[in-house]
PDB file of C-alpha atoms in Angstrom:
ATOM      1  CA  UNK H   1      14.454   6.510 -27.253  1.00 50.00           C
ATOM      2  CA  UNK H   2      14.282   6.824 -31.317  1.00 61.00           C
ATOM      3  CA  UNK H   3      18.067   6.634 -31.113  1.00 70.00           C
ATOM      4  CA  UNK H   4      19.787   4.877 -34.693  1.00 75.00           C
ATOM      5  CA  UNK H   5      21.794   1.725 -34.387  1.00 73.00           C
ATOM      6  CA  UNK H   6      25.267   4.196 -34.213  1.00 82.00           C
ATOM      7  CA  UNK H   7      23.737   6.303 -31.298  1.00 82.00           C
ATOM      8  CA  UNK H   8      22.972   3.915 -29.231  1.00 76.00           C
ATOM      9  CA  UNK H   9      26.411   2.022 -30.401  1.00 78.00           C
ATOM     10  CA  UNK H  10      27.809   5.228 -29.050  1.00 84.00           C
ATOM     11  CA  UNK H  11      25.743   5.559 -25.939  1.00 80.00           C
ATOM     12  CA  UNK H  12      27.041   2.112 -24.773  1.00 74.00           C
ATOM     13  CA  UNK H  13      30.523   2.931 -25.461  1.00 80.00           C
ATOM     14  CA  UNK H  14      30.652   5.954 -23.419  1.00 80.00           C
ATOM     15  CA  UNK H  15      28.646   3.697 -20.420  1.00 71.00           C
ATOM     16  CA  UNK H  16      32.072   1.416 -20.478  1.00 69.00           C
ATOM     17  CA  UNK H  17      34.495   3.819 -21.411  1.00 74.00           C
ATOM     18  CA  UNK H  18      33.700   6.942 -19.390  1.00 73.00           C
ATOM     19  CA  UNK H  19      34.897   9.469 -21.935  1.00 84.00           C
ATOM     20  CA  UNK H  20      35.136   9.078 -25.723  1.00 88.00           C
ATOM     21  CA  UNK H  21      36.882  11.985 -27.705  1.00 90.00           C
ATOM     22  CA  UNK H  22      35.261  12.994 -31.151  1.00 91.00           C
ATOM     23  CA  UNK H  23      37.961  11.693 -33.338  1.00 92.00           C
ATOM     24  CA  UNK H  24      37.956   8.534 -31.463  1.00 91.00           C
ATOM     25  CA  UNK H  25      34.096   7.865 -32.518  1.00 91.00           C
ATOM     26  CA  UNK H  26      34.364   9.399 -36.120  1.00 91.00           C
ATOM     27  CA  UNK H  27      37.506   7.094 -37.194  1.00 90.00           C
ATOM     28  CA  UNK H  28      35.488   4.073 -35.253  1.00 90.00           C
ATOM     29  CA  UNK H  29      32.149   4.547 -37.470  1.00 90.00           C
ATOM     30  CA  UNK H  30      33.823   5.650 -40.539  1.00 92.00           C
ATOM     31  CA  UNK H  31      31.269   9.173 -40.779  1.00 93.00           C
ATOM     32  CA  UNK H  32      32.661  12.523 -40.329  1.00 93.00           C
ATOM     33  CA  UNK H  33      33.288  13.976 -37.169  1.00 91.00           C
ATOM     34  CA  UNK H  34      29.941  16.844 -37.601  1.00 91.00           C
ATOM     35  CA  UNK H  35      28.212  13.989 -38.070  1.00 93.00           C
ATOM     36  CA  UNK H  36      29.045  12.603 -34.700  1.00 91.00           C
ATOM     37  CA  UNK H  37      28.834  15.905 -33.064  1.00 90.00           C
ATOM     38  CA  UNK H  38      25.310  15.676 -34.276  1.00 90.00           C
ATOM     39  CA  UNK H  39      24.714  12.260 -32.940  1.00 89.00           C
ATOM     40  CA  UNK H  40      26.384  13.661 -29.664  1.00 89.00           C
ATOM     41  CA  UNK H  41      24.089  16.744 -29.266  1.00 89.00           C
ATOM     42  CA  UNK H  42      21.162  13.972 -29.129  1.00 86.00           C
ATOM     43  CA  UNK H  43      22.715  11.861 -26.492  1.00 85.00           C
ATOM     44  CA  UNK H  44      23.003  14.853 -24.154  1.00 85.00           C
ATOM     45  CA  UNK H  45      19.633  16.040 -25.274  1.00 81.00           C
ATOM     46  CA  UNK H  46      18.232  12.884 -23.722  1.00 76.00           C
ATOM     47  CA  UNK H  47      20.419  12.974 -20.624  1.00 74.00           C
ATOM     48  CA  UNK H  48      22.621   9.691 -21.646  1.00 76.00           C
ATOM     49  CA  UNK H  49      25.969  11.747 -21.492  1.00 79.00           C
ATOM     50  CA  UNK H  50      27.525  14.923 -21.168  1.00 82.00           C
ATOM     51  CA  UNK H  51      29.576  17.133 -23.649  1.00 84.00           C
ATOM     52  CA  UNK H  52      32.670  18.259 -22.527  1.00 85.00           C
ATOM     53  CA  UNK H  53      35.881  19.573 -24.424  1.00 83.00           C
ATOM     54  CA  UNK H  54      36.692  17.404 -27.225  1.00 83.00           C
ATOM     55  CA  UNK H  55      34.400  14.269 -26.931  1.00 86.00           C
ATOM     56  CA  UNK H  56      31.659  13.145 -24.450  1.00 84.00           C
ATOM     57  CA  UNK H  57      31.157  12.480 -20.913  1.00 82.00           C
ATOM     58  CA  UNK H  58      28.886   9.783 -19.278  1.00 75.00           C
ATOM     59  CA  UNK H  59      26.753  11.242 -17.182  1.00 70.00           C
ATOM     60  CA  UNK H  60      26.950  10.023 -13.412  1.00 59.00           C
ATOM     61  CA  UNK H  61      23.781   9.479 -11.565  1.00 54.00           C
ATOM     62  CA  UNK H  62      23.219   8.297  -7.875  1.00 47.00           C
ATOM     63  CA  UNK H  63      21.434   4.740  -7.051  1.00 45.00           C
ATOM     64  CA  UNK H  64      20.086   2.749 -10.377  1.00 44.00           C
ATOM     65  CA  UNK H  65      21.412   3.787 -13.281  1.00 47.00           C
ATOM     66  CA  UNK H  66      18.944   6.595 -15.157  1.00 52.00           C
ATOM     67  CA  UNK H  67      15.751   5.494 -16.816  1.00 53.00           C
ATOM     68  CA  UNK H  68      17.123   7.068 -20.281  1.00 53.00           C
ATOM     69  CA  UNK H  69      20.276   4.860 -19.859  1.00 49.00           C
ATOM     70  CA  UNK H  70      18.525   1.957 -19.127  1.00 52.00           C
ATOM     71  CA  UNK H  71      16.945   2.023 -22.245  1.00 55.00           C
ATOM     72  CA  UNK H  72      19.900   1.871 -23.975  1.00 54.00           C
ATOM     73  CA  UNK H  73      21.920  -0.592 -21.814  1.00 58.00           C
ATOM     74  CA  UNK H  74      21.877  -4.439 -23.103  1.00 62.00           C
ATOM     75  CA  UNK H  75      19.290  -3.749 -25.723  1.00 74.00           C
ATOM     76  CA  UNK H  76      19.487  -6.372 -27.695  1.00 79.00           C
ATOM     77  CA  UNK H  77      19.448  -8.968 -25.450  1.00 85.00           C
ATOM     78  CA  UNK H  78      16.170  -7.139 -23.817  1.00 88.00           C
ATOM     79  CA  UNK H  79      14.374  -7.191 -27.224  1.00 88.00           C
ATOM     80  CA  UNK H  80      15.427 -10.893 -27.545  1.00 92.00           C
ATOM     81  CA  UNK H  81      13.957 -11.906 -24.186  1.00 95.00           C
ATOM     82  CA  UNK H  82      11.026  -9.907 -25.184  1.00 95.00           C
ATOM     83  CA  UNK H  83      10.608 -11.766 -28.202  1.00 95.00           C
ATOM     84  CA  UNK H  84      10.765 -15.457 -26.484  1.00 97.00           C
ATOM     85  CA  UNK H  85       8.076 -13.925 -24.045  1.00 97.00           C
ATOM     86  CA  UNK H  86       5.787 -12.832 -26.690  1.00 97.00           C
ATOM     87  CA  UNK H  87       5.781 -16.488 -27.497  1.00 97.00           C
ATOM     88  CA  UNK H  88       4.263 -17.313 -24.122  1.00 98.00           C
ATOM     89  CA  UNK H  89       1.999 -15.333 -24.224  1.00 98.00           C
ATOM     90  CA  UNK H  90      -1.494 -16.010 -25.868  1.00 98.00           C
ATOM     91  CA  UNK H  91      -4.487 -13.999 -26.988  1.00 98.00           C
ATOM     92  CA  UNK H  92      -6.847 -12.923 -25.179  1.00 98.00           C
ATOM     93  CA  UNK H  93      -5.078 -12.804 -21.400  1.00 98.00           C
ATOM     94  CA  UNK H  94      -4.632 -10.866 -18.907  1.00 98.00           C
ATOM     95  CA  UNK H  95      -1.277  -9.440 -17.858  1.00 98.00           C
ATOM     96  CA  UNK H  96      -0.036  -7.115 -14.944  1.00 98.00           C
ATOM     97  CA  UNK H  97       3.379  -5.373 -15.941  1.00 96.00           C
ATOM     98  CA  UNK H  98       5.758  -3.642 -13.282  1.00 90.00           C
ATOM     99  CA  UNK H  99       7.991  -0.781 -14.201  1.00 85.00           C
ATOM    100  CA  UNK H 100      11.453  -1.137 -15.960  1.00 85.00           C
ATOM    101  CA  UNK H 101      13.074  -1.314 -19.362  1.00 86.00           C
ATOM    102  CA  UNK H 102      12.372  -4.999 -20.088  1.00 91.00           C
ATOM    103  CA  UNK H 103       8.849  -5.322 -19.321  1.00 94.00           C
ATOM    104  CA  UNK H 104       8.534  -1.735 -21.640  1.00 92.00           C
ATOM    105  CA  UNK H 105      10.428  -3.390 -24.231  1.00 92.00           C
ATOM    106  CA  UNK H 106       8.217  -6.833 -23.694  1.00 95.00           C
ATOM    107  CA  UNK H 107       5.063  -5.286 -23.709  1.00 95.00           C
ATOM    108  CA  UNK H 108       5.880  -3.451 -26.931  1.00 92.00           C
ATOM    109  CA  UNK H 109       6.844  -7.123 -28.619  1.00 95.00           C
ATOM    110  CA  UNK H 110       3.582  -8.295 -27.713  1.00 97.00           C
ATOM    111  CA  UNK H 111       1.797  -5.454 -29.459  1.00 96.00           C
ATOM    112  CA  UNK H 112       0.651  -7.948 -32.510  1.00 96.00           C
ATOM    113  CA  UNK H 113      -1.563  -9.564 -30.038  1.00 98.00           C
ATOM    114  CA  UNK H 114      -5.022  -9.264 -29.915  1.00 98.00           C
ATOM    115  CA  UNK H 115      -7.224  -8.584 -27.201  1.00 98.00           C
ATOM    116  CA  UNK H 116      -5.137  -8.490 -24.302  1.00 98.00           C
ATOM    117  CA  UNK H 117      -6.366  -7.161 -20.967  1.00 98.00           C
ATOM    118  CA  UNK H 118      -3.044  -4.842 -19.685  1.00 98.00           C
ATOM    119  CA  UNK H 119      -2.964  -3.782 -15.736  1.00 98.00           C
ATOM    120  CA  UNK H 120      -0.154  -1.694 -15.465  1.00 96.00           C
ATOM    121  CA  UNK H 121       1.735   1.370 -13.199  1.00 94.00           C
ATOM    122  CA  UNK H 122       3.586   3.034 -15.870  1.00 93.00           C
ATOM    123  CA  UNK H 123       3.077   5.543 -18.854  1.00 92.00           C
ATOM    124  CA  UNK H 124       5.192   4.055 -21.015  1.00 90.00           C
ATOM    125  CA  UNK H 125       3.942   1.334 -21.222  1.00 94.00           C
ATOM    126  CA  UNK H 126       0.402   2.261 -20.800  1.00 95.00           C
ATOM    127  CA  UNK H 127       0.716   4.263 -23.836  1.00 94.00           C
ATOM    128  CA  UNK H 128       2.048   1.510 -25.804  1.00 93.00           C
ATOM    129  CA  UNK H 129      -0.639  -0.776 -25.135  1.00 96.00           C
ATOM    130  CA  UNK H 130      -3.270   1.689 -26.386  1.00 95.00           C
ATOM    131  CA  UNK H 131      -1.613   1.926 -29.922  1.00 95.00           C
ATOM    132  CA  UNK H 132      -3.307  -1.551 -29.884  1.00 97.00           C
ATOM    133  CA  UNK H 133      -7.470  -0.826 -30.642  1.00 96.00           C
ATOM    134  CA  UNK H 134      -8.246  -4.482 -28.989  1.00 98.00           C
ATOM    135  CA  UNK H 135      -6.277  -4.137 -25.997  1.00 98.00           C
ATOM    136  CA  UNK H 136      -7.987  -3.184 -23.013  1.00 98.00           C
ATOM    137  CA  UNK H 137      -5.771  -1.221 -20.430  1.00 98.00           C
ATOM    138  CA  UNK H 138      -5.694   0.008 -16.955  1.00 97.00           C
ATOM    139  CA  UNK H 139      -3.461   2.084 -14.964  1.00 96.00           C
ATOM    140  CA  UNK H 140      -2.831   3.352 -11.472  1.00 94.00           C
ATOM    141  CA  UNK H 141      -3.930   6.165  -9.946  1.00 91.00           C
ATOM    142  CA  UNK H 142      -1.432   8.433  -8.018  1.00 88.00           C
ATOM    143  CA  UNK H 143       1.302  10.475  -7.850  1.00 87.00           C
ATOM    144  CA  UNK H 144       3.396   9.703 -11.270  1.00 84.00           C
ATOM    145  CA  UNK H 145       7.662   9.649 -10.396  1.00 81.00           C
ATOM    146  CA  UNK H 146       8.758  11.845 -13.217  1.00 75.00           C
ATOM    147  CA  UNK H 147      12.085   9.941 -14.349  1.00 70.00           C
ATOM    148  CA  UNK H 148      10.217   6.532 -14.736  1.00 73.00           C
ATOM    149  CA  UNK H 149       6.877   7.733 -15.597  1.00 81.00           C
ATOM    150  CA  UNK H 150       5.610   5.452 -12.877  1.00 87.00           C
ATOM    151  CA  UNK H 151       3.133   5.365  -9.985  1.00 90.00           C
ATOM    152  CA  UNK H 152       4.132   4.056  -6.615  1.00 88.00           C
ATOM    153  CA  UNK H 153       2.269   3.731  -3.640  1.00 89.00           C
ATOM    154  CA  UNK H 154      -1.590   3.364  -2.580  1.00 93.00           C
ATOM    155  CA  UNK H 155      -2.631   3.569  -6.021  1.00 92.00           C
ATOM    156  CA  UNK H 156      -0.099   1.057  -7.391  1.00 94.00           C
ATOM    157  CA  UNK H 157      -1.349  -1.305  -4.730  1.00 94.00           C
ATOM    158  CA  UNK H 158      -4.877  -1.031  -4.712  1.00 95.00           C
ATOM    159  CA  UNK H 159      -4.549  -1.963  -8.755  1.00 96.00           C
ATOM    160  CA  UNK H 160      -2.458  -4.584  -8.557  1.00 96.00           C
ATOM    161  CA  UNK H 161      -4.318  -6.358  -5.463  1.00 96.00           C
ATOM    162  CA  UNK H 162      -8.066  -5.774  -7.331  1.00 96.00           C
ATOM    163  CA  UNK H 163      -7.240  -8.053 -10.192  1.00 97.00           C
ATOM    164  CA  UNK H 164      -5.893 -11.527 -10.099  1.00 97.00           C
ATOM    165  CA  UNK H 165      -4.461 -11.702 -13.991  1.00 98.00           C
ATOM    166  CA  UNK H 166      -3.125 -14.750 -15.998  1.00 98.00           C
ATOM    167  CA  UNK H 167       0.445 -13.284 -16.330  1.00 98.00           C
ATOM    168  CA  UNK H 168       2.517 -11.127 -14.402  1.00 98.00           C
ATOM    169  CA  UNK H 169       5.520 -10.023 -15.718  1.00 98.00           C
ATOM    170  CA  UNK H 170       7.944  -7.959 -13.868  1.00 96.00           C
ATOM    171  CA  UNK H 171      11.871  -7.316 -13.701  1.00 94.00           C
ATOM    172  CA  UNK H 172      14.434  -6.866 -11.267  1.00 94.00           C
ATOM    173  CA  UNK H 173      17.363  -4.573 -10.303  1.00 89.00           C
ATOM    174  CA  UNK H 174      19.797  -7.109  -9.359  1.00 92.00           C
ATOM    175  CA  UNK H 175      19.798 -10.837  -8.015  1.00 95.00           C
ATOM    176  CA  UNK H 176      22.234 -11.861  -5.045  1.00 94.00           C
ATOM    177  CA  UNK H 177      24.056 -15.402  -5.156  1.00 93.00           C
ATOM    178  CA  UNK H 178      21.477 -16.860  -3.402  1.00 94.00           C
ATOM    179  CA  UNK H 179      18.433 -15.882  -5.886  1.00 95.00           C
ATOM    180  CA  UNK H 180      17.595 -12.926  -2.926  1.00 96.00           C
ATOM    181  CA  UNK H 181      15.776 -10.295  -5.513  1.00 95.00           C
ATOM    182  CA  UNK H 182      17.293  -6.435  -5.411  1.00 93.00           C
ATOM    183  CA  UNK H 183      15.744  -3.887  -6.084  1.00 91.00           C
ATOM    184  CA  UNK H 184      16.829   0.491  -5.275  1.00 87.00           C
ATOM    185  CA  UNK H 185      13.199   1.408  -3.674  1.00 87.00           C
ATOM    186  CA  UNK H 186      11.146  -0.335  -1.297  1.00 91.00           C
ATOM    187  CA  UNK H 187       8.182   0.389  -3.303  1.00 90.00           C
ATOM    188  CA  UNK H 188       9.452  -1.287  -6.524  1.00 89.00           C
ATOM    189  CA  UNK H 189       9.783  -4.421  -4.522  1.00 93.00           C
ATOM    190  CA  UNK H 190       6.599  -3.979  -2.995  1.00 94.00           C
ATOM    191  CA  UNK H 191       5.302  -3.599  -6.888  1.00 93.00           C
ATOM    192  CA  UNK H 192       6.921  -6.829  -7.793  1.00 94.00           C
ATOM    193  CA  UNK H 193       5.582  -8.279  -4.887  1.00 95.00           C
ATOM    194  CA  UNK H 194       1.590  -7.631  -4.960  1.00 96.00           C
ATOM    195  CA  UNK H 195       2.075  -8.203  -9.156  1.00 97.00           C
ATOM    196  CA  UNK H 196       3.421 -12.303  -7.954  1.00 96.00           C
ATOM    197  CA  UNK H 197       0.791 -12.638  -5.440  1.00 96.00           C
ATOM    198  CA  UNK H 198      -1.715 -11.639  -8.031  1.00 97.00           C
ATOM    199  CA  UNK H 199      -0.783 -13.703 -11.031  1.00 98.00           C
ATOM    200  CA  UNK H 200      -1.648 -17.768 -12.084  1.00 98.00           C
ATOM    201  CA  UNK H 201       1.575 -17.765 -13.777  1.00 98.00           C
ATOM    202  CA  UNK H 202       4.862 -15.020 -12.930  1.00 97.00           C
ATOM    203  CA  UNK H 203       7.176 -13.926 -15.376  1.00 98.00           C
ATOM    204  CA  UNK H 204      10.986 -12.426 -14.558  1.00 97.00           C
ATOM    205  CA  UNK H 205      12.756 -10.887 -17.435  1.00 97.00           C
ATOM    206  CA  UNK H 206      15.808  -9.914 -16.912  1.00 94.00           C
ATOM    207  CA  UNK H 207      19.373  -9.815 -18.668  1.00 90.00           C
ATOM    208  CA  UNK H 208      22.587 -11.464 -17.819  1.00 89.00           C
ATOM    209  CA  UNK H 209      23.910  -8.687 -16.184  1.00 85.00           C
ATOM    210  CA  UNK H 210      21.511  -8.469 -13.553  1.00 90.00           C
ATOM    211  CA  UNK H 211      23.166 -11.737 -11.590  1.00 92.00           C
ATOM    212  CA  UNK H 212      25.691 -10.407  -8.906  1.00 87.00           C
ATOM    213  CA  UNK H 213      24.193  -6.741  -9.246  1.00 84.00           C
ATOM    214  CA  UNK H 214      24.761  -4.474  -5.990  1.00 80.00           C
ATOM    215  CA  UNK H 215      21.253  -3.008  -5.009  1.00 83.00           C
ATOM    216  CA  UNK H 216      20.512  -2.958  -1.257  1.00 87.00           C
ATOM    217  CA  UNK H 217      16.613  -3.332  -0.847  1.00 92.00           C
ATOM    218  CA  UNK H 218      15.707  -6.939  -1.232  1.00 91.00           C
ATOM    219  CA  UNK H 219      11.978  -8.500  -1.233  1.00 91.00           C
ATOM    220  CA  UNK H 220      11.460 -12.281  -2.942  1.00 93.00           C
ATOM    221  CA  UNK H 221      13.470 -14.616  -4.769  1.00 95.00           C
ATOM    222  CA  UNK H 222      14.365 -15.923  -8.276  1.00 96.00           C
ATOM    223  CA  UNK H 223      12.551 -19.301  -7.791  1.00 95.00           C
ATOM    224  CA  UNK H 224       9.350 -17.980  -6.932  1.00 95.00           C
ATOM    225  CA  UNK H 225       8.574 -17.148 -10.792  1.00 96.00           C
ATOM    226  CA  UNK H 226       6.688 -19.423 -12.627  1.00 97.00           C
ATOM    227  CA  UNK H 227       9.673 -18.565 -16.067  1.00 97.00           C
ATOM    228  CA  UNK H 228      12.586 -16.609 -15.981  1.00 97.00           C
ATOM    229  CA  UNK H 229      13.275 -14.778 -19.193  1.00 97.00           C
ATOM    230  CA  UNK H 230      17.281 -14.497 -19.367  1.00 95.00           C
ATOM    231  CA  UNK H 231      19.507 -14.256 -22.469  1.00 93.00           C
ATOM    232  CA  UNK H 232      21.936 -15.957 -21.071  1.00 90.00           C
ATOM    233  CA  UNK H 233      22.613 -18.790 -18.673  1.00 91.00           C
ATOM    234  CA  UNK H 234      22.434 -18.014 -14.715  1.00 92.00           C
ATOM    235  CA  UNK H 235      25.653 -18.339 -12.504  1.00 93.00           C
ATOM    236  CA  UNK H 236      25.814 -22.364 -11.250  1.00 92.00           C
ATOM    237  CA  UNK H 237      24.319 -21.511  -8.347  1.00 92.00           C
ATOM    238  CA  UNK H 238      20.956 -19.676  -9.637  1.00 94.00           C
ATOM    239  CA  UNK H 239      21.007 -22.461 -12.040  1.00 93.00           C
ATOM    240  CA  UNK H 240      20.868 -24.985  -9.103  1.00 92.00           C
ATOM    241  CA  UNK H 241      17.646 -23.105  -7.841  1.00 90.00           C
ATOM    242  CA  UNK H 242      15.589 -23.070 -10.339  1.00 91.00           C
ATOM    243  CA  UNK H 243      16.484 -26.434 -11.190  1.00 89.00           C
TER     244      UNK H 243
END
């Protein structure tokens, strides 16, 4: 997102607090308030938030929360679970990654590997891999969803099912109290699904505020991954489970 620490202080503020007046966020970072005007034009610009008169908006979206949100939301405890991940992962494997903001931010952390074959149905984080001259990468073919920069259906499928990778690494929407996996699509579960079946060894990253998530299309369970990536400790019963 090429946001600075402040702006995406500020985008997470307005996520909690709804609406944040100018003043509020100039007196709170100690800058003027044109110089949080600024930083507000750029939120908008990248559809976090909305301006309206005399501070900012959040921006309301149906279903999962916007892809441009997302990477935002929790950051830091993403790019922490991306870094133990990275440290799992050796040169010279093979890895299929889903869609989603923590296996984006998780491939990225793994870009001081070397030689890593990367199966994968989204841009993002296609185009991350390549800035890597020894990685090898492949995407699906298809019809891309514009938001997410992803590719669902027979193309997702048929690359995902012609490979059988070391790692698979793939996140989740939501988990229910009894480890069922949520996700918003059917095809994103699907996704998730194939990538499992088609891996020696499955990853799940996700962050703490994934556990009790409402998201009504389920598919697979916690304790079928091989890790789970977390930053913080699961509720006592997930814990039970993948004990």
């Amino acid at each position: 997102m090429h946001l600075s620490e402040r702006q995406a202080h500020i985008a997470d503020m307005v996520r909690q607090a709804d609406f944040i007046r100018v003043e509020d966020l100039a007196r709170h970072f100690q800058v003027t308030t044109q110089t949080i005007r600024r930083d507000l034009n750029l939120l908008c610009e990248r559809g976090l938030a909305r301006r309206v008169h005399g501070g900012i908006q959040r921006a309301h979206s149906p279903g999962n929360v916007a892809y441009a949100w997302r990477q935002v939301l929790n950051n830091e405890a993403k790019q922490m679970i991306a870094r133990e991940v990275a440290q799992h992962v050796p040169d010279g494997v093979s890895l299929s990654f889903s869609i989603g903001t923590t296996p984006e931010i998780v491939s990225s952390a793994l870009l001081k590997h070397q030689h890593l074959k990367i199966f994968t149905n989204n841009l993002n984080i296609a185009f991350l891999a390549c800035s890597n001259p020894t990685f090898e990468v492949t995407v699906a073919g298809g019809r891309l969803r514009n938001e997410d920069r992803d590719v669902m259906g027979n193309g997702m499928e048929t690359l995902f099912s012609a490979y059988k990778v070391d790692i698979g690494i793939y996140g989740v929407a939501g988990v229910d109290e009894d480890g069922t996996l949520l996700d918003f699509y059917e095809e994103e579960v699907r996704a998730r699904q194939i990538i499992r079946a088609n891996s020696r060894s499955a990853f799940l990253v996700l962050d703490h505020t994934k556990f009790g998530r409402a998201a009504h299309v389920r598919g697979g369970r916690i304790d079928e991954a091989t890790i789970v990536f977390c930053d913080g400790m699961p509720p006592p019963g997930i814990l039970d489970l993948l004990n």
